[in-house]
Amino acid sequence: MTAAPVLETKGLTIRFGGLVAVNDVSMTVPEGQVLGVIGPNGSGKSTFINLVTGHLRPTSGQVLIDGTDMTGAKPWTIANARVARTFQIVKPFRGMTVRENVAVGIMYGPEGVGRMAPALAAADEVLGQVHLREAADRAPGELSVADARRLEFAKALALRPRLLMLDEVMAGLRPAEIEPALALIQRLRDEGLTIVVVEHVMKAIVAVSDQVMVLKEGRLLMTGPPNEVLADPRVIEAYLGTKYAERQGKRDA
Ligand code: ADP
Ligand code: MG
């Protein structure tokens, strides 16, 4: 018997009034794989994450974590199933230091240590993983864009997830800042973590993804290996419009 995929959705759909933001998406992520999620702005990427993590309830369809139906479960229930996520709009606790922000996750997470001293020590370890140790005593509000994203990443890691969902953690980073973020994702994957990466930076998607899923207007356009997906005329068209895809077609003919 093969193990159930860490994440599976079946016909996942959510309507906001007349808009179907995620439309009949069925997909799986096997254990230990990195799934890249791409798609134009507004194609439903963040909404997809929100549906998996319980921040939104689907209109129809199912979310299965490790083969268990978790459809409609609350965010803390999903977190207890060892699913952690970052938010595209960073959400630190403002009254706490960077270290305390991470320690809270360690204390109250699924493997919660319950005591502050060991949690603070463990927080420093997680901050080291994201290269943010030097900023441990600072207030989140003082951080640069890049460092605020690192903190968001660290808060998710502090929950010791099995499935990690990253929503544009590299947005606004300079190329030199992207490399360490990619290296971290690759290392986490090597350690056996299953990861869903929503990202606009194509180079990043190609570098870390085993499979890439493309959303367009809420629908699953295609899934495949990164280089195949990025070369697919349907994907080029989704990003750049029909004209460009036609021109590419003529050039290749
Ligand atoms: P992406 O992350 O791919 O840029 P989103 O998932 O944020 O796209 O949004 C997909 C669509 O759903 C957009 O048209 C957005 O305006 C809409 N949307 C997202 N969340 C809500 C909500 N809570 N209420 C109404 N519309 C929403
Ligand atoms: Mg988004």
CSV table of C-alpha atoms and ligand atoms in Angstrom, one decimal:
chain,number,residue,atom,x,y,z
A,1,MET,CA,0.0,0.0,0.0
A,2,THR,CA,1.4,3.4,-0.9
A,3,ALA,CA,1.1,6.3,1.6
A,4,ALA,CA,-1.6,8.9,1.1
A,5,PRO,CA,-0.3,12.2,-0.4
A,6,VAL,CA,0.4,14.8,2.3
A,7,LEU,CA,-2.0,17.1,0.5
A,8,GLU,CA,-4.9,16.3,-1.8
A,9,THR,CA,-7.7,18.5,-3.0
A,10,LYS,CA,-10.8,17.2,-4.8
A,11,GLY,CA,-12.9,19.6,-6.8
A,12,LEU,CA,-11.9,22.4,-4.5
A,13,THR,CA,-14.1,25.5,-5.2
A,14,ILE,CA,-14.9,28.8,-3.6
A,15,ARG,CA,-17.3,31.5,-4.8
A,16,PHE,CA,-17.2,35.1,-3.7
A,17,GLY,CA,-20.6,36.3,-5.0
A,18,GLY,CA,-20.3,36.0,-8.8
A,19,LEU,CA,-16.6,35.3,-8.8
A,20,VAL,CA,-15.3,31.7,-8.6
A,21,ALA,CA,-11.9,32.4,-7.1
A,22,VAL,CA,-10.8,28.7,-7.0
A,23,ASN,CA,-12.7,26.5,-9.4
A,24,ASP,CA,-12.8,22.7,-9.3
A,25,VAL,CA,-9.1,22.2,-8.4
A,26,SER,CA,-8.0,18.6,-7.9
A,27,MET,CA,-4.4,18.0,-7.1
A,28,THR,CA,-2.0,16.0,-4.9
A,29,VAL,CA,1.4,16.6,-3.3
A,30,PRO,CA,3.3,13.4,-2.4
A,31,GLU,CA,5.4,13.4,0.8
A,32,GLY,CA,8.8,15.1,0.4
A,33,GLN,CA,7.9,17.0,-2.8
A,34,VAL,CA,8.0,20.7,-3.5
A,35,LEU,CA,5.0,21.9,-5.5
A,36,GLY,CA,5.4,25.3,-7.1
A,37,VAL,CA,2.2,27.3,-7.7
A,38,ILE,CA,2.1,30.0,-10.3
A,39,GLY,CA,-0.5,32.0,-12.1
A,40,PRO,CA,-1.2,35.6,-13.0
A,41,ASN,CA,-2.3,38.1,-10.3
A,42,GLY,CA,-5.8,37.2,-9.1
A,43,SER,CA,-5.7,33.6,-10.4
A,44,GLY,CA,-6.5,32.2,-6.9
A,45,LYS,CA,-3.1,31.2,-5.5
A,46,SER,CA,-3.5,32.8,-2.1
A,47,THR,CA,-7.1,31.8,-1.9
A,48,PHE,CA,-6.0,28.2,-2.6
A,49,ILE,CA,-3.7,28.3,0.4
A,50,ASN,CA,-6.4,29.9,2.5
A,51,LEU,CA,-8.7,27.0,1.6
A,52,VAL,CA,-6.2,24.4,2.6
A,53,THR,CA,-5.2,26.0,5.9
A,54,GLY,CA,-8.8,26.6,7.0
A,55,HIS,CA,-8.7,30.4,6.7
A,56,LEU,CA,-11.5,30.1,4.1
A,57,ARG,CA,-14.2,27.4,3.8
A,58,PRO,CA,-14.8,26.0,0.4
A,59,THR,CA,-18.1,26.3,-1.3
A,60,SER,CA,-17.6,22.7,-2.5
A,61,GLY,CA,-14.9,20.1,-2.8
A,62,GLN,CA,-12.6,18.6,-0.3
A,63,VAL,CA,-9.2,19.1,1.4
A,64,LEU,CA,-7.4,15.9,2.6
A,65,ILE,CA,-4.3,16.1,4.8
A,66,ASP,CA,-2.4,12.7,5.0
A,67,GLY,CA,-5.6,11.1,3.6
A,68,THR,CA,-7.9,12.6,6.3
A,69,ASP,CA,-10.7,14.8,5.2
A,70,MET,CA,-10.1,18.2,6.8
A,71,THR,CA,-12.6,20.2,4.7
A,72,GLY,CA,-13.9,23.1,6.6
A,73,ALA,CA,-11.7,22.5,9.7
A,74,LYS,CA,-10.5,25.6,11.6
A,75,PRO,CA,-7.0,27.0,11.1
A,76,TRP,CA,-5.8,25.8,14.5
A,77,THR,CA,-7.1,22.2,13.7
A,78,ILE,CA,-5.1,22.3,10.4
A,79,ALA,CA,-2.1,23.7,12.3
A,80,ASN,CA,-2.3,20.7,14.7
A,81,ALA,CA,-2.2,18.4,11.7
A,82,ARG,CA,1.3,19.9,11.2
A,83,VAL,CA,0.4,22.3,8.3
A,84,ALA,CA,2.0,25.7,8.6
A,85,ARG,CA,1.8,28.7,6.2
A,86,THR,CA,3.1,32.2,5.7
A,87,PHE,CA,0.9,35.1,4.8
A,88,GLN,CA,1.5,37.3,1.8
A,89,ILE,CA,0.8,40.3,4.0
A,90,VAL,CA,3.2,39.7,6.9
A,91,LYS,CA,1.5,39.4,10.3
A,92,PRO,CA,4.0,39.7,13.1
A,93,PHE,CA,2.9,40.3,16.7
A,94,ARG,CA,3.9,44.0,17.1
A,95,GLY,CA,4.4,44.2,20.8
A,96,MET,CA,7.1,41.4,20.9
A,97,THR,CA,10.6,41.1,19.7
A,98,VAL,CA,11.5,39.0,16.7
A,99,ARG,CA,12.7,36.2,19.0
A,100,GLU,CA,9.5,36.3,21.0
A,101,ASN,CA,7.4,36.2,17.8
A,102,VAL,CA,9.1,32.9,16.9
A,103,ALA,CA,9.0,31.5,20.5
A,104,VAL,CA,5.3,31.9,20.7
A,105,GLY,CA,4.9,29.5,17.8
A,106,ILE,CA,7.2,27.0,19.5
A,107,MET,CA,5.3,27.3,22.8
A,108,TYR,CA,1.9,27.0,21.4
A,109,GLY,CA,2.5,24.9,18.3
A,110,PRO,CA,1.6,21.2,17.9
A,111,GLU,CA,4.8,20.1,19.8
A,112,GLY,CA,4.5,23.0,22.2
A,113,VAL,CA,7.2,23.1,24.9
A,114,GLY,CA,5.0,25.2,27.1
A,115,ARG,CA,7.9,27.0,28.9
A,116,MET,CA,9.4,30.2,27.7
A,117,ALA,CA,13.1,29.6,28.3
A,118,PRO,CA,13.5,26.5,26.0
A,119,ALA,CA,11.1,28.2,23.5
A,120,LEU,CA,13.4,31.2,23.3
A,121,ALA,CA,16.4,29.0,22.8
A,122,ALA,CA,14.7,27.1,20.0
A,123,ALA,CA,13.6,30.4,18.5
A,124,ASP,CA,17.2,31.4,18.1
A,125,GLU,CA,17.8,28.1,16.2
A,126,VAL,CA,15.0,28.8,13.8
A,127,LEU,CA,16.1,32.4,13.3
A,128,GLY,CA,19.5,31.0,12.5
A,129,GLN,CA,18.0,28.9,9.7
A,130,VAL,CA,16.5,31.9,8.0
A,131,HIS,CA,19.6,34.1,8.6
A,132,LEU,CA,17.7,36.4,11.0
A,133,ARG,CA,19.5,35.7,14.3
A,134,GLU,CA,21.2,39.1,14.5
A,135,ALA,CA,17.7,40.8,14.5
A,136,ALA,CA,16.4,38.6,17.3
A,137,ASP,CA,16.1,41.5,19.8
A,138,ARG,CA,14.6,44.0,17.5
A,139,ALA,CA,10.9,44.9,17.0
A,140,PRO,CA,9.2,43.4,13.9
A,141,GLY,CA,8.3,46.9,12.8
A,142,GLU,CA,12.0,47.8,12.4
A,143,LEU,CA,12.7,45.1,9.9
A,144,SER,CA,13.4,45.6,6.2
A,145,VAL,CA,11.0,44.0,3.7
A,146,ALA,CA,13.4,41.1,3.3
A,147,ASP,CA,13.8,40.5,7.0
A,148,ALA,CA,10.0,40.8,7.6
A,149,ARG,CA,9.6,38.0,5.1
A,150,ARG,CA,12.3,35.9,6.8
A,151,LEU,CA,10.4,36.4,10.1
A,152,GLU,CA,7.2,35.2,8.5
A,153,PHE,CA,9.1,32.1,7.3
A,154,ALA,CA,10.6,31.5,10.7
A,155,LYS,CA,7.2,31.8,12.4
A,156,ALA,CA,5.9,29.0,10.1
A,157,LEU,CA,9.0,26.8,10.7
A,158,ALA,CA,8.6,27.3,14.4
A,159,LEU,CA,5.4,25.1,14.2
A,160,ARG,CA,7.6,22.2,13.0
A,161,PRO,CA,5.3,21.5,10.0
A,162,ARG,CA,5.2,18.4,7.8
A,163,LEU,CA,3.5,20.5,5.1
A,164,LEU,CA,4.7,24.1,4.7
A,165,MET,CA,2.8,26.5,2.4
A,166,LEU,CA,4.7,29.6,1.4
A,167,ASP,CA,2.9,32.6,-0.1
A,168,GLU,CA,5.3,34.8,-2.0
A,169,VAL,CA,8.0,34.7,0.6
A,170,MET,CA,10.5,36.0,-2.0
A,171,ALA,CA,8.5,39.0,-3.1
A,172,GLY,CA,10.4,42.2,-2.9
A,173,LEU,CA,13.7,40.4,-2.3
A,174,ARG,CA,16.9,41.4,-4.2
A,175,PRO,CA,18.5,38.6,-6.3
A,176,ALA,CA,21.3,38.2,-3.7
A,177,GLU,CA,18.6,37.7,-1.0
A,178,ILE,CA,16.7,35.1,-3.1
A,179,GLU,CA,19.6,32.6,-3.2
A,180,PRO,CA,19.6,31.9,0.6
A,181,ALA,CA,15.8,31.6,0.6
A,182,LEU,CA,16.1,29.0,-2.2
A,183,ALA,CA,18.8,27.2,-0.4
A,184,LEU,CA,16.7,27.0,2.7
A,185,ILE,CA,13.7,25.6,0.8
A,186,GLN,CA,16.0,23.0,-0.8
A,187,ARG,CA,17.4,22.0,2.6
A,188,LEU,CA,14.0,21.7,4.2
A,189,ARG,CA,13.0,19.5,1.3
A,190,ASP,CA,16.1,17.4,1.8
A,191,GLU,CA,15.0,17.0,5.4
A,192,GLY,CA,11.7,15.5,4.2
A,193,LEU,CA,9.4,18.4,4.5
A,194,THR,CA,6.6,18.7,1.9
A,195,ILE,CA,6.3,22.2,0.6
A,196,VAL,CA,3.9,24.2,-1.5
A,197,VAL,CA,5.5,27.4,-2.9
A,198,VAL,CA,3.5,30.2,-4.4
A,199,GLU,CA,5.9,32.5,-6.1
A,200,HIS,CA,6.2,35.1,-8.8
A,201,VAL,CA,9.9,34.7,-9.2
A,202,MET,CA,10.1,32.1,-12.0
A,203,LYS,CA,13.8,31.4,-11.5
A,204,ALA,CA,12.9,30.4,-7.9
A,205,ILE,CA,10.1,28.1,-9.0
A,206,VAL,CA,12.3,26.3,-11.5
A,207,ALA,CA,15.1,26.0,-8.9
A,208,VAL,CA,13.0,24.4,-6.1
A,209,SER,CA,9.9,22.7,-7.6
A,210,ASP,CA,9.5,19.0,-8.4
A,211,GLN,CA,6.2,19.8,-10.0
A,212,VAL,CA,4.5,23.1,-11.0
A,213,MET,CA,0.8,23.8,-11.0
A,214,VAL,CA,-0.6,26.7,-12.9
A,215,LEU,CA,-3.8,28.5,-12.0
A,216,LYS,CA,-5.6,30.7,-14.4
A,217,GLU,CA,-8.8,32.5,-13.3
A,218,GLY,CA,-9.2,30.0,-10.5
A,219,ARG,CA,-8.9,26.9,-12.7
A,220,LEU,CA,-6.0,24.4,-12.8
A,221,LEU,CA,-4.5,25.1,-16.2
A,222,MET,CA,-1.8,22.4,-16.0
A,223,THR,CA,0.6,20.5,-13.7
A,224,GLY,CA,4.0,19.2,-14.7
A,225,PRO,CA,7.8,19.5,-14.3
A,226,PRO,CA,8.9,23.1,-14.1
A,227,ASN,CA,10.7,23.4,-17.5
A,228,GLU,CA,7.8,21.7,-19.4
A,229,VAL,CA,5.3,24.0,-17.7
A,230,LEU,CA,7.1,27.2,-18.4
A,231,ALA,CA,7.6,26.3,-22.1
A,232,ASP,CA,3.9,25.4,-22.5
A,233,PRO,CA,2.1,27.7,-24.9
A,234,ARG,CA,-1.0,27.8,-22.7
A,235,VAL,CA,1.1,29.0,-19.8
A,236,ILE,CA,3.0,31.6,-21.9
A,237,GLU,CA,-0.4,32.8,-23.1
A,238,ALA,CA,-1.8,33.0,-19.6
A,239,TYR,CA,1.0,35.3,-18.6
A,240,LEU,CA,1.7,37.3,-21.7
A,241,GLY,CA,-1.5,37.2,-23.7
A,242,THR,CA,-2.5,35.5,-26.9
A,243,LYS,CA,-0.4,37.6,-29.3
A,244,TYR,CA,2.8,36.5,-27.7
A,245,ALA,CA,1.9,32.8,-27.7
A,246,GLU,CA,0.9,33.1,-31.5
A,247,ARG,CA,4.2,34.7,-32.3
A,248,GLN,CA,6.1,32.0,-30.4
A,249,GLY,CA,4.1,29.4,-32.3
A,250,LYS,CA,5.0,30.9,-35.7
A,251,ARG,CA,8.6,31.2,-34.7
A,252,ASP,CA,8.8,27.6,-33.7
A,253,ALA,CA,7.0,26.3,-36.8
B,1,ADP,P1,-3.6,35.5,-6.3
B,1,ADP,O1,-3.0,35.2,-4.9
B,1,ADP,O2,-3.4,34.5,-7.3
B,1,ADP,O3,-3.0,36.8,-6.8
B,1,ADP,P2,-6.1,35.7,-4.9
B,1,ADP,O4,-6.3,34.3,-4.4
B,1,ADP,O5,-5.6,36.6,-3.8
B,1,ADP,O6,-5.1,35.7,-6.2
B,1,ADP,O7,-7.5,36.2,-5.4
B,1,ADP,C1,-8.2,35.5,-6.4
B,1,ADP,C2,-9.5,36.3,-6.7
B,1,ADP,O8,-10.4,36.2,-5.6
B,1,ADP,C3,-9.2,37.8,-6.9
B,1,ADP,O9,-10.1,38.3,-7.9
B,1,ADP,C4,-9.6,38.4,-5.5
B,1,ADP,O10,-10.0,39.7,-5.7
B,1,ADP,C5,-10.7,37.5,-5.1
B,1,ADP,N1,-10.8,37.4,-3.6
B,1,ADP,C6,-9.8,36.9,-2.8
B,1,ADP,N2,-10.2,36.8,-1.5
B,1,ADP,C7,-11.5,37.4,-1.5
B,1,ADP,C8,-12.4,37.6,-0.5
B,1,ADP,N3,-12.2,37.3,0.8
B,1,ADP,N4,-13.6,38.2,-0.9
B,1,ADP,C9,-13.9,38.5,-2.2
B,1,ADP,N5,-13.0,38.2,-3.2
B,1,ADP,C10,-11.8,37.7,-2.9
B,2,MG,MG,-1.6,36.1,-3.7
